[in-house]
Amino acid sequence: MYEIDGKVYKVNTMNKRSVGVIGTGFIGTAHIEALRRLGRVEVKALAGSSEEKALHQAQALGVEKAYGDWRQLVQDPDIDAVHICTPNHLHYDIAKMALEHGKHVICEKPLVTDVAQGEELIRLAAQRSLVHAVHFNLRYYPMVQQVKAYVNNNHIGKIFSLQGHYLQDWLLYETDYNWRMDTEISGKSRAIADIGSHLLDIAEYVTGSKVTHLCAQTQVFHPVRKKPVENVQTFSDAQSAPESYQEVSVQTEDYAAVLLKFDNGAVGNVTISQMAAGRKNQLAIELNGADGSLAWNSERANELWLGYRDKPNEVLIKDPQLMDESVRQFASYPGGHLEGFPDTMKQLFQQVYDYMDQRDQGNPTKPPFPTFEDGLREVMICEAILKSASENRWVEV
Ligand code: SOE
């Protein structure tokens, strides 16, 4: 209790929302860290693919409850919201059961592995009035928000074209392996669903327009890979000895190149690859408009390039004071204090948990964060890309 100018204040540390995180890999850990930065949320439970893994992780991160089966977490009456950070094939079953048990759901991308599943989850969440979000966190880089603000206030005029890429190199060698190679676990698409979905989400988000038609080519550069006998973590640098490999065939794409048409008349092209040596994890996007251009990439996340025909180009360095007022909230630190990947997650979760509070107080607005509708949108675009590539023609989205 505090008394200031005769008024009594009490910090409420009791009514924290209880959250459960399913998945003990790199992204599950990142969710837990980001959630803890919110203050108003308590990560009460985690679930892993075995009791041993869950216990180990709970111990390492100081989480009270550890479950070796996600169903136990989803049925735990103490849990209000569930974060799904598992391999893709489990997203639908977990989200469905969580919604049926009245939990809000925050799910990793891709939301599901086919459109019908996504539609069902959206119906279910609406019936139960539950909050649903998809982890398109890359929207929340402060400079991506600033791109959107520049587009909204017409800084670069009518947009003619968009170009972008999402490139990684962690799957370059035939000896690189991850569960994402397995169609049963990852779904029919790999590079597009895994990283292309972020890029296409940002493309539609910042331009405020939708892709209507696309024409794609996809490529599997290593149709046979050497799978280590031991399980490998995402982005693991562990090198196994050759005798511990087994050869497996891989059907999902390492690469995709896609031509796009947008409903505002703009056109675009994007390249997605998980086999681009030297590109660790680079999402880049450029918009070319009638009055200027904007370019940003995630490996120089705090810089935004502005290009002009008739005056010198500029680089805006992230600084809340210099950002559009409408998006300053997405930069938590002053200029010169770099923000990155973990901050994007904090910003997304901040909006999701604010929204839950607003709803509880009876003030529902339109969710400002990516929802299951946005998740489904990317699944549809992904299916269209695969269809276009296999039929060798333009398709409608
Ligand atoms: C692996 O490709 C991965 O972790 C993606 O799943 C994430 O969404 C991306 O942020 C980084 O790369």
Coordinates of C-alpha atoms and ligand atoms in Angstrom, one line a residue:
M1 CA 0.0 0.0 0.0
Y2 CA 1.3 3.5 -0.9
E3 CA -0.1 6.8 0.1
I4 CA 0.5 9.7 -2.2
D5 CA -1.1 13.1 -1.6
G6 CA -3.7 11.5 0.7
K7 CA -4.7 8.9 -1.9
V8 CA -4.0 5.2 -1.2
Y9 CA -2.7 3.0 -4.0
K10 CA -2.1 -0.8 -4.0
V11 CA -0.2 -2.5 -6.8
N12 CA -2.2 -5.4 -8.0
T13 CA 0.1 -8.4 -8.4
M14 CA -2.7 -11.0 -7.7
N15 CA -4.8 -10.9 -10.8
K16 CA -2.3 -12.0 -13.3
R17 CA -3.5 -14.0 -16.2
S18 CA -2.3 -17.6 -16.1
V19 CA -0.8 -18.8 -19.3
G20 CA 0.4 -22.2 -20.5
V21 CA 3.0 -22.6 -23.2
I22 CA 3.2 -25.8 -25.3
G23 CA 6.5 -26.6 -26.9
T24 CA 10.0 -26.6 -25.5
G25 CA 12.0 -25.6 -28.6
F26 CA 13.6 -22.3 -29.5
I27 CA 10.3 -20.5 -30.1
G28 CA 8.5 -21.9 -27.0
T29 CA 11.3 -20.5 -24.8
A30 CA 11.2 -17.2 -26.7
H31 CA 7.4 -17.0 -26.0
I32 CA 8.0 -17.5 -22.3
E33 CA 10.7 -14.8 -22.1
A34 CA 8.5 -12.3 -24.0
L35 CA 5.4 -13.1 -21.8
R36 CA 7.4 -12.4 -18.7
R37 CA 8.3 -9.0 -19.9
L38 CA 4.6 -8.0 -19.8
G39 CA 4.4 -8.2 -16.0
R40 CA 0.6 -8.8 -16.0
V41 CA 0.9 -12.5 -17.1
E42 CA 2.1 -15.5 -15.2
V43 CA 3.6 -18.4 -17.2
K44 CA 2.1 -21.1 -15.0
A45 CA 2.6 -24.2 -17.0
L46 CA 4.5 -25.6 -19.9
A47 CA 4.1 -28.8 -21.8
G48 CA 6.7 -30.8 -23.9
S49 CA 6.7 -33.9 -26.0
S50 CA 7.8 -35.9 -23.0
E51 CA 7.6 -35.5 -19.2
E52 CA 11.4 -35.4 -19.1
K53 CA 11.7 -32.6 -21.6
A54 CA 8.9 -30.6 -19.9
L55 CA 10.5 -31.0 -16.5
H56 CA 13.9 -30.1 -17.7
Q57 CA 12.6 -26.9 -19.3
A58 CA 10.3 -26.0 -16.3
Q59 CA 13.3 -26.3 -14.1
A60 CA 15.5 -24.2 -16.4
L61 CA 12.9 -21.4 -16.7
G62 CA 11.3 -21.6 -13.2
V63 CA 7.8 -22.6 -14.4
E64 CA 5.6 -24.1 -11.7
K65 CA 3.9 -26.9 -13.7
A66 CA 5.3 -29.2 -16.3
Y67 CA 3.2 -31.6 -18.4
G68 CA 4.5 -34.4 -20.6
D69 CA 1.2 -34.3 -22.6
W70 CA -0.3 -31.1 -24.0
R71 CA -3.8 -32.4 -23.3
Q72 CA -3.1 -32.1 -19.5
L73 CA -2.1 -28.4 -19.9
V74 CA -5.2 -27.6 -22.1
Q75 CA -7.5 -29.2 -19.5
D76 CA -5.8 -27.4 -16.6
P77 CA -8.5 -25.2 -15.1
D78 CA -5.9 -22.7 -13.8
I79 CA -4.9 -21.8 -17.4
D80 CA -6.6 -18.9 -19.2
A81 CA -4.6 -18.7 -22.4
V82 CA -2.6 -21.3 -24.3
H83 CA 0.5 -20.5 -26.5
I84 CA 1.0 -23.2 -29.2
C85 CA 4.7 -23.5 -30.1
T86 CA 4.8 -27.1 -31.4
P87 CA 5.5 -28.5 -34.8
N88 CA 2.8 -27.6 -37.3
H89 CA 0.8 -30.8 -37.4
L90 CA -0.3 -30.4 -33.8
H91 CA -1.5 -26.8 -34.1
Y92 CA -5.1 -27.7 -35.2
D93 CA -5.7 -30.4 -32.5
I94 CA -4.3 -28.3 -29.7
A95 CA -6.1 -25.1 -30.8
K96 CA -9.4 -27.0 -31.1
M97 CA -9.2 -28.6 -27.7
A98 CA -8.0 -25.4 -26.1
L99 CA -10.9 -23.5 -27.5
E100 CA -13.3 -26.3 -26.5
H101 CA -12.0 -25.9 -22.9
G102 CA -12.6 -22.1 -23.0
K103 CA -9.0 -21.0 -23.4
H104 CA -7.8 -18.1 -25.4
V105 CA -5.3 -19.3 -28.0
I106 CA -2.1 -17.7 -29.4
C107 CA -0.7 -20.0 -32.1
E108 CA 2.6 -20.1 -34.0
K109 CA 2.5 -19.9 -37.8
P110 CA 1.4 -21.6 -40.0
L111 CA -1.9 -21.7 -38.1
V112 CA -2.9 -25.0 -39.7
T113 CA -1.9 -27.3 -42.5
D114 CA -5.1 -26.9 -44.5
V115 CA -7.8 -24.4 -45.1
A116 CA -10.8 -26.4 -43.7
Q117 CA -9.1 -26.7 -40.4
G118 CA -8.5 -23.0 -40.2
E119 CA -12.1 -22.2 -41.0
E120 CA -13.3 -24.6 -38.3
L121 CA -11.0 -23.0 -35.6
I122 CA -12.3 -19.5 -36.6
R123 CA -15.9 -20.7 -36.2
L124 CA -15.2 -22.3 -32.8
A125 CA -13.4 -19.3 -31.4
A126 CA -16.3 -17.0 -32.5
Q127 CA -18.9 -19.4 -31.0
R128 CA -17.1 -19.3 -27.7
S129 CA -16.1 -15.6 -27.9
L130 CA -12.4 -16.4 -27.3
V131 CA -9.4 -14.4 -28.2
H132 CA -7.3 -15.9 -31.0
A133 CA -3.9 -14.7 -32.4
V134 CA -1.3 -16.0 -34.8
H135 CA 2.3 -15.2 -34.1
F136 CA 3.1 -13.0 -37.1
N137 CA 5.5 -11.1 -34.8
L138 CA 7.7 -9.6 -37.5
R139 CA 4.9 -7.0 -38.1
Y140 CA 6.0 -5.6 -34.8
Y141 CA 9.5 -4.4 -35.7
P142 CA 9.2 -0.6 -35.0
M143 CA 10.4 0.2 -38.6
V144 CA 7.8 -2.2 -40.1
Q145 CA 5.2 -0.2 -38.3
Q146 CA 6.8 3.0 -39.6
V147 CA 6.6 1.7 -43.1
K148 CA 2.9 1.2 -42.6
A149 CA 2.5 4.7 -41.2
Y150 CA 4.4 6.1 -44.2
V151 CA 2.1 4.2 -46.6
N152 CA -1.0 5.4 -44.6
N153 CA -0.1 9.0 -44.7
N154 CA 0.7 8.8 -48.4
H155 CA 4.4 9.6 -48.0
I156 CA 5.4 7.6 -51.1
G157 CA 2.2 8.2 -53.1
K158 CA 0.5 5.5 -55.1
I159 CA 2.3 2.2 -54.7
F160 CA 3.4 0.7 -58.1
S161 CA 5.4 -2.3 -57.0
L162 CA 6.6 -4.3 -54.0
Q163 CA 9.6 -6.6 -53.9
G164 CA 10.8 -8.7 -51.1
H165 CA 12.6 -11.8 -50.0
Y166 CA 13.0 -14.0 -46.9
L167 CA 16.3 -15.8 -47.0
Q168 CA 17.9 -18.2 -44.6
D169 CA 20.9 -20.5 -44.9
W170 CA 20.4 -23.0 -42.0
L171 CA 19.1 -25.7 -44.4
L172 CA 21.8 -25.3 -47.1
Y173 CA 23.6 -28.6 -46.9
E174 CA 22.0 -32.0 -47.6
T175 CA 23.1 -32.9 -44.1
D176 CA 20.9 -30.1 -42.6
Y177 CA 17.8 -31.6 -41.2
N178 CA 14.8 -30.5 -39.1
W179 CA 11.3 -31.7 -38.5
R180 CA 10.1 -29.2 -41.1
M181 CA 11.4 -31.5 -43.8
D182 CA 8.8 -34.1 -42.9
T183 CA 5.5 -33.5 -44.7
E184 CA 3.6 -35.4 -42.1
I185 CA 4.8 -33.0 -39.4
S186 CA 5.3 -29.7 -41.4
G187 CA 2.5 -30.0 -44.0
K188 CA 2.7 -29.8 -47.8
S189 CA 4.8 -26.6 -47.7
R190 CA 8.0 -25.8 -45.9
A191 CA 9.8 -22.6 -46.8
I192 CA 6.6 -20.8 -47.8
A193 CA 4.6 -21.8 -44.7
D194 CA 7.6 -21.3 -42.4
I195 CA 9.0 -18.0 -43.5
G196 CA 7.2 -16.9 -46.7
S197 CA 4.1 -16.6 -44.6
H198 CA 5.8 -13.8 -42.5
L199 CA 6.8 -11.9 -45.7
L200 CA 3.4 -12.2 -47.4
D201 CA 1.7 -11.2 -44.1
I202 CA 3.8 -8.1 -43.9
A203 CA 3.3 -7.3 -47.6
E204 CA -0.5 -7.2 -47.2
Y205 CA -0.2 -5.6 -43.8
V206 CA 1.9 -2.6 -44.7
T207 CA 0.2 -1.9 -48.0
G208 CA -3.3 -2.5 -46.7
S209 CA -4.1 -4.4 -49.8
K210 CA -4.7 -8.0 -50.7
V211 CA -2.9 -10.3 -53.2
T212 CA -5.5 -11.3 -55.8
H213 CA -3.5 -13.4 -58.2
L214 CA -0.1 -15.0 -58.2
C215 CA 2.3 -17.1 -60.3
A216 CA 4.9 -19.2 -58.7
Q217 CA 7.8 -21.6 -59.2
T218 CA 9.1 -23.7 -56.3
Q219 CA 12.2 -25.9 -56.1
V220 CA 13.5 -28.7 -54.0
F221 CA 17.3 -28.5 -54.3
H222 CA 18.0 -31.6 -52.1
P223 CA 15.3 -34.2 -52.9
V224 CA 17.2 -36.6 -50.6
R225 CA 18.7 -35.4 -47.3
K226 CA 20.8 -37.1 -44.7
K227 CA 18.7 -37.1 -41.5
P228 CA 20.7 -37.4 -38.3
V229 CA 19.5 -40.3 -36.2
E230 CA 19.3 -38.0 -33.1
N231 CA 16.6 -35.3 -33.0
V232 CA 17.8 -31.9 -34.1
Q233 CA 16.6 -28.5 -32.8
T234 CA 15.7 -25.6 -35.2
F235 CA 18.8 -23.6 -36.0
S236 CA 21.0 -26.2 -34.3
D237 CA 24.6 -26.1 -35.2
A238 CA 25.3 -29.6 -34.0
Q239 CA 27.3 -31.6 -36.5
S240 CA 26.6 -35.3 -36.5
A241 CA 29.0 -37.9 -37.7
P242 CA 28.1 -39.3 -41.2
E243 CA 27.5 -42.8 -39.9
S244 CA 24.6 -41.4 -37.7
Y245 CA 22.6 -40.3 -40.7
Q246 CA 19.8 -42.0 -42.6
E247 CA 18.8 -40.9 -46.1
V248 CA 15.2 -39.6 -46.4
S249 CA 13.4 -38.1 -49.4
V250 CA 12.1 -34.5 -49.1
Q251 CA 9.1 -33.2 -50.9
T252 CA 8.7 -29.8 -49.4
E253 CA 10.2 -26.7 -51.2
D254 CA 13.6 -25.2 -50.3
Y255 CA 12.8 -22.2 -52.5
A256 CA 9.9 -20.3 -54.0
A257 CA 9.7 -17.3 -56.3
V258 CA 6.3 -15.7 -56.7
L259 CA 4.9 -12.9 -58.9
L260 CA 2.0 -11.0 -57.3
K261 CA -0.9 -8.8 -58.3
F262 CA -2.6 -6.7 -55.6
D263 CA -6.2 -5.5 -55.4
N264 CA -5.0 -1.8 -55.4
G265 CA -3.4 -2.3 -58.8
A266 CA 0.2 -2.8 -57.5
V267 CA 2.3 -5.7 -58.6
G268 CA 5.1 -7.5 -56.8
N269 CA 7.6 -10.3 -56.6
V270 CA 9.0 -12.2 -53.6
T271 CA 11.7 -14.8 -53.2
I272 CA 11.8 -17.3 -50.4
S273 CA 14.7 -19.6 -49.7
Q274 CA 16.1 -21.6 -46.8
M275 CA 19.3 -22.3 -48.8
A276 CA 20.9 -18.9 -49.4
A277 CA 24.4 -19.0 -48.0
G278 CA 25.2 -16.1 -45.7
R279 CA 21.7 -15.0 -45.3
K280 CA 21.0 -16.1 -41.7
N281 CA 17.5 -14.9 -41.4
Q282 CA 16.8 -11.9 -43.6
L283 CA 13.3 -10.6 -44.4
A284 CA 13.6 -7.7 -46.8
I285 CA 10.8 -5.6 -48.3
E286 CA 10.8 -2.6 -50.6
L287 CA 7.9 -0.5 -51.8
N288 CA 8.2 1.7 -54.9
G289 CA 5.6 4.4 -55.1
A290 CA 4.9 7.4 -57.3
D291 CA 6.6 9.8 -54.8
G292 CA 9.3 7.6 -53.3
S293 CA 10.4 4.2 -52.1
L294 CA 10.8 2.6 -48.7
A295 CA 13.1 -0.4 -48.0
W296 CA 13.7 -2.3 -44.8
N297 CA 15.4 -5.6 -43.8
S298 CA 15.3 -7.5 -40.6
E299 CA 19.1 -7.9 -40.3
R300 CA 19.3 -4.1 -40.0
A301 CA 16.0 -3.8 -38.2
N302 CA 16.6 -0.4 -36.8
E303 CA 17.1 1.4 -40.1
L304 CA 14.5 2.4 -42.7
W305 CA 15.7 3.6 -46.1
L306 CA 13.7 6.2 -48.0
G307 CA 14.4 6.7 -51.7
Y308 CA 13.5 9.8 -53.7
R309 CA 14.0 10.8 -57.4
D310 CA 14.6 14.5 -56.9
K311 CA 16.3 14.9 -53.6
P312 CA 18.9 12.9 -51.6
N313 CA 17.8 9.6 -50.1
E314 CA 17.4 9.3 -46.3
V315 CA 17.9 6.6 -43.6
L316 CA 15.6 6.8 -40.6
I317 CA 17.3 5.3 -37.6
K318 CA 14.8 3.9 -35.1
D319 CA 14.0 6.6 -32.5
P320 CA 10.5 7.0 -31.1
Q321 CA 10.8 10.8 -31.3
L322 CA 11.3 10.6 -35.0
M323 CA 8.6 8.0 -35.7
D324 CA 5.0 8.7 -36.7
E325 CA 3.0 9.4 -33.5
S326 CA 0.6 6.6 -34.3
V327 CA 3.4 3.9 -34.1
R328 CA 5.7 5.3 -31.4
Q329 CA 4.2 2.8 -29.0
F330 CA 6.0 0.0 -30.9
A331 CA 9.4 1.4 -29.9
S332 CA 10.0 0.8 -26.2
Y333 CA 13.5 2.2 -26.0
P334 CA 15.0 5.5 -26.9
G335 CA 16.9 6.2 -30.1
G336 CA 20.3 4.3 -30.2
H337 CA 18.9 1.5 -28.1
L338 CA 18.4 -1.2 -30.7
E339 CA 15.3 -3.3 -30.7
G340 CA 15.0 -6.7 -32.3
F341 CA 13.3 -10.1 -32.6
P342 CA 12.4 -10.6 -28.9
D343 CA 10.9 -7.1 -28.7
T344 CA 8.5 -7.9 -31.6
M345 CA 7.1 -10.7 -29.6
K346 CA 6.6 -8.6 -26.5
Q347 CA 4.8 -6.0 -28.6
L348 CA 2.5 -8.6 -30.1
F349 CA 1.7 -10.2 -26.8
Q350 CA 1.1 -6.7 -25.2
Q351 CA -1.7 -6.1 -27.7
V352 CA -3.2 -9.5 -27.3
Y353 CA -3.3 -9.3 -23.5
D354 CA -4.5 -5.7 -23.5
Y355 CA -7.3 -6.8 -25.8
M356 CA -8.3 -9.6 -23.4
D357 CA -8.5 -7.1 -20.5
Q358 CA -10.5 -4.7 -22.7
R359 CA -12.9 -7.5 -23.5
D360 CA -13.3 -8.5 -19.9
Q361 CA -14.2 -4.9 -19.2
G362 CA -16.9 -5.1 -21.9
N363 CA -15.1 -2.8 -24.5
P364 CA -14.5 -5.1 -27.4
T365 CA -12.9 -3.4 -30.5
K366 CA -11.4 -5.0 -33.6
P367 CA -8.3 -6.9 -32.6
P368 CA -5.3 -4.9 -33.7
F369 CA -3.0 -8.0 -33.8
P370 CA -2.9 -10.9 -36.3
T371 CA -5.8 -13.3 -35.6
F372 CA -6.8 -16.7 -36.9
E373 CA -8.3 -14.9 -39.9
D374 CA -4.8 -13.7 -40.8
G375 CA -3.4 -17.1 -40.1
L376 CA -5.9 -18.7 -42.5
R377 CA -5.2 -16.0 -45.1
E378 CA -1.6 -17.1 -45.2
V379 CA -2.6 -20.8 -45.4
M380 CA -4.7 -19.9 -48.5
I381 CA -1.9 -17.9 -50.1
C382 CA 0.4 -20.8 -49.4
E383 CA -2.0 -23.3 -51.1
A384 CA -2.3 -21.0 -54.1
I385 CA 1.5 -20.8 -54.4
L386 CA 1.8 -24.6 -54.4
K387 CA -1.1 -24.9 -56.9
S388 CA 0.4 -22.3 -59.2
A389 CA 3.8 -24.0 -59.1
S390 CA 2.5 -27.4 -59.8
E391 CA 0.1 -26.3 -62.6
N392 CA 2.6 -23.9 -64.0
R393 CA 0.2 -21.0 -64.3
W394 CA -1.3 -17.9 -62.7
V395 CA -3.9 -18.6 -60.0
E396 CA -6.5 -16.5 -58.2
V397 CA -6.1 -16.3 -54.4
Ligands
SOE1 C1 12.7 -21.2 -38.8 O1 12.7 -21.1 -40.1 C2 12.2 -20.0 -38.1 O2 12.4 -20.1 -36.7 C3 10.8 -19.6 -38.3 O3 9.9 -20.7 -37.9 C4 10.4 -18.3 -37.6 O4 9.1 -18.0 -37.8 C5 11.4 -17.2 -38.1 O5 11.2 -16.1 -37.3 C6 12.8 -17.6 -37.9 O6 13.0 -18.9 -38.5

